[in-house]
CSV table of C-alpha atoms in Angstrom, one decimal:
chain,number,residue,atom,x,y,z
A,1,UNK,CA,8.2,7.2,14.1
A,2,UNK,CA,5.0,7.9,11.8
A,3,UNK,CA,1.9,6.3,12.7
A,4,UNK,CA,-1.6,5.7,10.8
A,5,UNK,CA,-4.6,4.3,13.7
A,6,UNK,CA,-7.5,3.3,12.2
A,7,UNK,CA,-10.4,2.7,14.8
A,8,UNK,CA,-13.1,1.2,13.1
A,9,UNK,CA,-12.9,-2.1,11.8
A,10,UNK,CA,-16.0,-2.7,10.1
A,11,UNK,CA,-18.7,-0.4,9.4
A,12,UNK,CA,-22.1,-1.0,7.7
A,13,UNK,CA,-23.9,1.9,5.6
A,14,UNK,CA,-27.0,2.0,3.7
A,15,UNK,CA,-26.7,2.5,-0.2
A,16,UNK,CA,-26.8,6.2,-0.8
A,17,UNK,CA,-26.0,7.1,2.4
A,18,UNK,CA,-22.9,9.3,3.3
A,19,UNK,CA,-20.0,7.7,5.0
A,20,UNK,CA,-16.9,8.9,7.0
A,21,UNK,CA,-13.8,6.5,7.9
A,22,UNK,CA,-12.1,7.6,10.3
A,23,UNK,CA,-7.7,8.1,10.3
A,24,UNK,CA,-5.5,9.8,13.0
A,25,UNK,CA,-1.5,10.0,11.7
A,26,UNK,CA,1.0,10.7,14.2
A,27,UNK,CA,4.2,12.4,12.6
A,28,UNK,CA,6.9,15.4,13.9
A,29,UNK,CA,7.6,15.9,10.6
A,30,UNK,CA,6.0,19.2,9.0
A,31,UNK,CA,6.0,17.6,5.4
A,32,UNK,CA,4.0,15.0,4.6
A,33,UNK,CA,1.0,13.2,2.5
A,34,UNK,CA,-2.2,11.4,3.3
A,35,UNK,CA,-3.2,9.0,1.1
A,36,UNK,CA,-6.7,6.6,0.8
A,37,UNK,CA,-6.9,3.2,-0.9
A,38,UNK,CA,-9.6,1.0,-1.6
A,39,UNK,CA,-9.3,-2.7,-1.6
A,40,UNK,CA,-11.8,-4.6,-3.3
A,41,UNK,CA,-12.7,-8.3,-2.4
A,42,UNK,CA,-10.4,-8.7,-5.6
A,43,UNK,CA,-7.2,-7.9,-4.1
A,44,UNK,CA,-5.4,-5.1,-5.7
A,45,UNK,CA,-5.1,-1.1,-4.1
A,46,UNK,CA,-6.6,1.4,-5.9
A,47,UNK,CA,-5.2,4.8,-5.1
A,48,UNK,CA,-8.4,7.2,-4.3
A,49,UNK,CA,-7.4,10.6,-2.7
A,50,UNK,CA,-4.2,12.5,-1.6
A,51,UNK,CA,-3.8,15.7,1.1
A,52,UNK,CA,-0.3,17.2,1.3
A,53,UNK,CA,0.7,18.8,4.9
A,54,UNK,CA,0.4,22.2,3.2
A,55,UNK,CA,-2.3,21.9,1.0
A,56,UNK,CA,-4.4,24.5,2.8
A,57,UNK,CA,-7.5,22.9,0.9
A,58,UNK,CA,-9.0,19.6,1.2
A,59,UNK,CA,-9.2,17.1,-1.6
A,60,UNK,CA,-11.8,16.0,-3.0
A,61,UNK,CA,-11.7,13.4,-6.0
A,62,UNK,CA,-15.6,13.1,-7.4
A,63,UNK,CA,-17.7,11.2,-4.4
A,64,UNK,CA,-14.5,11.5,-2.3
A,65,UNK,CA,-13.1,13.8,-0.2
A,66,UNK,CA,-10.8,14.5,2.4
A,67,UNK,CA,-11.7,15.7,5.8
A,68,UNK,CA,-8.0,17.4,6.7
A,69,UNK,CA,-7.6,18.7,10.3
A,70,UNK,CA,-4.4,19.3,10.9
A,71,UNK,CA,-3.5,20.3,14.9
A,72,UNK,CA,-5.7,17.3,15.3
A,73,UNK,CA,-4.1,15.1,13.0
A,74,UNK,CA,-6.7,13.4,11.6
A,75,UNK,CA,-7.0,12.9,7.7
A,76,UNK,CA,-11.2,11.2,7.3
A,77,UNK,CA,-12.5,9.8,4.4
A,78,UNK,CA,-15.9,10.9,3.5
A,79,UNK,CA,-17.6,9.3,0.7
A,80,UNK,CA,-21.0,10.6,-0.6
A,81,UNK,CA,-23.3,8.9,-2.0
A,82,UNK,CA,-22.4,5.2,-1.3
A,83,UNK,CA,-22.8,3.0,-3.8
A,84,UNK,CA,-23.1,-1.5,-3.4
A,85,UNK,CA,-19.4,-1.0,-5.5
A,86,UNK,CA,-18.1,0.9,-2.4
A,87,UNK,CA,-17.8,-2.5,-0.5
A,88,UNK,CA,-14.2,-2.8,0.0
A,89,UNK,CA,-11.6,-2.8,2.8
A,90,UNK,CA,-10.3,1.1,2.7
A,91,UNK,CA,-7.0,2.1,3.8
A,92,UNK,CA,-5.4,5.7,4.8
A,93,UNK,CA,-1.7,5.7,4.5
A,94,UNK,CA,1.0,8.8,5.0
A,95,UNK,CA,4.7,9.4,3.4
A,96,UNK,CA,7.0,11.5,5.5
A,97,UNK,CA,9.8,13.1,4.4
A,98,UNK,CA,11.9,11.3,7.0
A,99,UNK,CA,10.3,8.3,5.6
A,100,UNK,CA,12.2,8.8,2.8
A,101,UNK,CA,9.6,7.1,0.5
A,102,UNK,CA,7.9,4.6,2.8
A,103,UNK,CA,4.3,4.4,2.6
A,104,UNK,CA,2.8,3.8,6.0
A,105,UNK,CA,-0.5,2.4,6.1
A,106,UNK,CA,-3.4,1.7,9.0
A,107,UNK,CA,-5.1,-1.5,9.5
A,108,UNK,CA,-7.9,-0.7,7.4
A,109,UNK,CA,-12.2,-0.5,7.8
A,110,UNK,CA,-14.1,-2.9,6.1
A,111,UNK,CA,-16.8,-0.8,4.8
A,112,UNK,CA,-20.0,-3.3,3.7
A,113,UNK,CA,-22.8,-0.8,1.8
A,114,UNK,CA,-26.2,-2.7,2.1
A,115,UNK,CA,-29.0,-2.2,-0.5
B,1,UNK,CA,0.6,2.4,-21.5
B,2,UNK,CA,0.8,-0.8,-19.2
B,3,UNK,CA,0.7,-0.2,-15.3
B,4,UNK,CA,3.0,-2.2,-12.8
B,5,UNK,CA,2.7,-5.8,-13.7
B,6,UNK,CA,3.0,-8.6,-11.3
B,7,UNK,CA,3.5,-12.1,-12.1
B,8,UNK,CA,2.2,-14.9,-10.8
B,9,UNK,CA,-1.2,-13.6,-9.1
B,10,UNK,CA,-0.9,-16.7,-7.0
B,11,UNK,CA,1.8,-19.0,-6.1
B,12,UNK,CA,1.2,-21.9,-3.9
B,13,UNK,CA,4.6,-23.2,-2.3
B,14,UNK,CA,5.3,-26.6,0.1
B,15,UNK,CA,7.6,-25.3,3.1
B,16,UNK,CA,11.4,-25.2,2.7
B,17,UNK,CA,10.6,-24.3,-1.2
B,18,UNK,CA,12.3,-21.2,-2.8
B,19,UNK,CA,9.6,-18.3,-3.9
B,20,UNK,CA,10.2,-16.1,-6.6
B,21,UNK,CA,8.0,-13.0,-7.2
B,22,UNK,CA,8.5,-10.5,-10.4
B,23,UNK,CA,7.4,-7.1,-10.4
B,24,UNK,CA,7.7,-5.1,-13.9
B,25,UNK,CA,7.7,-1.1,-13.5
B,26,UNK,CA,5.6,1.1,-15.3
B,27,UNK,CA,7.7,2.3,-18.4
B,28,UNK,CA,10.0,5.0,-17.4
B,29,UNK,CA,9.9,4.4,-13.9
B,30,UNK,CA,13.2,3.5,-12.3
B,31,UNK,CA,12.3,3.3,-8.5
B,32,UNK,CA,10.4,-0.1,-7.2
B,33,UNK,CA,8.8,-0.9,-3.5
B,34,UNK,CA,8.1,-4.0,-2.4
B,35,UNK,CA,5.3,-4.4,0.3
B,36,UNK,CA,3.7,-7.1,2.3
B,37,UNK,CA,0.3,-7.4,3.5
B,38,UNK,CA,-0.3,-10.2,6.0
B,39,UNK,CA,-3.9,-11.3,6.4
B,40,UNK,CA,-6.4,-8.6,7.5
B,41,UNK,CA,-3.8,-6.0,7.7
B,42,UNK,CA,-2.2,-2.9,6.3
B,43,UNK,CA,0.7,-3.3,3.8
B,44,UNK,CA,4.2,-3.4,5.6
B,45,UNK,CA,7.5,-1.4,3.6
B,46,UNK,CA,9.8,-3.9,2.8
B,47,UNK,CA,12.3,-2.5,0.2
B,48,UNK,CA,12.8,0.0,-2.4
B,49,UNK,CA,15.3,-0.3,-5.2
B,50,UNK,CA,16.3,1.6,-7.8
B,51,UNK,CA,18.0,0.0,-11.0
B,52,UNK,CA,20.7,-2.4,-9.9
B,53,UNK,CA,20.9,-1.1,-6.4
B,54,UNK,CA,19.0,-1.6,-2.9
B,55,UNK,CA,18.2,1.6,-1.6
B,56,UNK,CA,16.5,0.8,1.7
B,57,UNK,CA,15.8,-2.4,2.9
B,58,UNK,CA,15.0,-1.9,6.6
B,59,UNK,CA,11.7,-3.6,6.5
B,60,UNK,CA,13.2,-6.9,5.0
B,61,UNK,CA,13.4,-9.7,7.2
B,62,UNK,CA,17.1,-10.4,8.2
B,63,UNK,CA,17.1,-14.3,6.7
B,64,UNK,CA,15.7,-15.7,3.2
B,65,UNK,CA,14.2,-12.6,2.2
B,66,UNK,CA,16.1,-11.0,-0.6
B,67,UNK,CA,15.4,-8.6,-3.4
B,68,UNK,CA,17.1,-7.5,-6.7
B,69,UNK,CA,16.5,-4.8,-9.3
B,70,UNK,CA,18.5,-5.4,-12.5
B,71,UNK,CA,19.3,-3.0,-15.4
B,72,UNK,CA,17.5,-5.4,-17.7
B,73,UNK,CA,14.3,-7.3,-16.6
B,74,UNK,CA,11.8,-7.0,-13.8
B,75,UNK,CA,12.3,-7.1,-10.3
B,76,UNK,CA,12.6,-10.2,-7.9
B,77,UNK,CA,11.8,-10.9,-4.6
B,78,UNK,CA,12.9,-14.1,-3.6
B,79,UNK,CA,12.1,-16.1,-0.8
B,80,UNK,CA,14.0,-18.9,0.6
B,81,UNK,CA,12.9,-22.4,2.3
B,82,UNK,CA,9.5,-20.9,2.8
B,83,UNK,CA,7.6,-21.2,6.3
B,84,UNK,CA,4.1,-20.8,6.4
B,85,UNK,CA,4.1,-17.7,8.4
B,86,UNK,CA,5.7,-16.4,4.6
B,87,UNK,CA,1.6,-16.7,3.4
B,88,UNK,CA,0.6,-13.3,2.3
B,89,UNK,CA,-0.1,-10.8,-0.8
B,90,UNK,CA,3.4,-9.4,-1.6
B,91,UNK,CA,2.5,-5.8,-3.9
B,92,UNK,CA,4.8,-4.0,-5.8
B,93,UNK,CA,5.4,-0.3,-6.7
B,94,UNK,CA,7.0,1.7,-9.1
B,95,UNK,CA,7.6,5.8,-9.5
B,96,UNK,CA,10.0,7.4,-12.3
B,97,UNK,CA,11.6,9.4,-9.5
B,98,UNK,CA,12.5,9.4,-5.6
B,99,UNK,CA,8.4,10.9,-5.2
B,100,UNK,CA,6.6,12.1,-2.0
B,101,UNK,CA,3.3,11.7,-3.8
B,102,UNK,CA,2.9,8.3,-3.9
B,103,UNK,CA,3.1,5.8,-6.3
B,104,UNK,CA,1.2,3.1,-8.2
B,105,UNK,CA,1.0,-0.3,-6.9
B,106,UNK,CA,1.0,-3.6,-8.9
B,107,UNK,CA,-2.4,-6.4,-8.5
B,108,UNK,CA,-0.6,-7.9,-6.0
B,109,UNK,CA,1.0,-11.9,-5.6
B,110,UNK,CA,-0.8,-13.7,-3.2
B,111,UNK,CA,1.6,-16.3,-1.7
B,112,UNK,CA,0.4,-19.5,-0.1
B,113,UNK,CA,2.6,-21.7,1.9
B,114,UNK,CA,1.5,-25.2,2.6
């Protein structure tokens, strides 16, 4: 079975500071994607960033990138540069193969960014 | 170039009412997801359809849950003699094919049960 743990719940960042969220996966399959969404107090999911199990580079999408470690299996978020807009529950998320097209998705980090 | 549209954005039921949500692919796309995201949670797979045929429904609750895809018109998700415990945002999906890059989710129905 695939699993996404997300161990932060909250986290609380200065404006402009850098921030990494945390997300482990737990898969045996060898293909795979990592996905981030944001979730503003608004409701909807906004896609952000996605890592394939062979990209041998991580993504990076403007302030976001993807901190890919693969034998550890952990997939981070880091944004630079936060900005008051980056307030927003974030989610990391990962199709299998096996999963034949089911997104699985962590709990989520509420990430508050104080002036 | 529209994205996934969902309709309503907020439904408020009275328990033992029937819930109908409509999701409307992007154009082109043929494949639809149905999620559910209980409060202060992740989404949760429910079902993925393709045009007039459930494809995968293993996250569906066995009673009053049900879900359709017709060859003309949006998709429903239907919910039967709703319970309170039914009170969440139900999102919707939509890819042009069977995709393991994702896909683009709809705004969301939030669901209130009272």
């Amino acid at each position: 079975a695939q699993k996404i743990t997300q161990t932060q719940p909250g986290m609380f960042v200065q404006e402009k500071e850098a921030v990494t969220l945390d997300c482990t996966y737990d898969t045996s399959d060898q293909s795979y994607g990592l996905f981030w969404y944001k979730q503003p107090s608004s409701g909807e999911m906004i896609f952000l960033i996605y890592q394939g199990s062979y990209d041998e580079q991580n993504a990076t999408e403007g302030r976001y990138s993807l901190n890919f470690q693969k034998a550890r299996k952990s997939a981070n978020l880091v944004i630079s540069a936060s900005q008051l807009g980056d307030s927003a529950m974030y989610f990391c998320a990962m199709f299998t193969v096996q999963g034949a097209q089911k997104l699985v998705f962590g709990q989520g980090t509420r990430l508050t960014i104080n002036p | 170039n529209a994205g996934v549209m969902q309709n309503p954005r907020h439904l408020v039921r009275r328990r033992g009412q029937e819930a109908r949500l409509r999701c409307s692919p992007m154009k082109g796309h043929s494949h639809v997801y149905w999620y559910r995201q209980l409060p202060e949670e992740g989404l949760k797979f429910m079902v993925y359809l393709q045009k007039e045929n459930i494809i995968d429904e293993s996250g569906m609750p066995k009673e009053r849950f049900s879900a359709e895809f017709p060859k003309e018109g949006p998709s429903i998700l239907r919910i039967q003699q709703v319970v309170r415990g039914d009170s969440a945002a139900y999102f919707c999906a939509s890819s042009r094919t069977a995709t393991n890059y994702g896909y683009t989710f709809g705004s969301g129905t939030r669901l209130t049960v009272v």
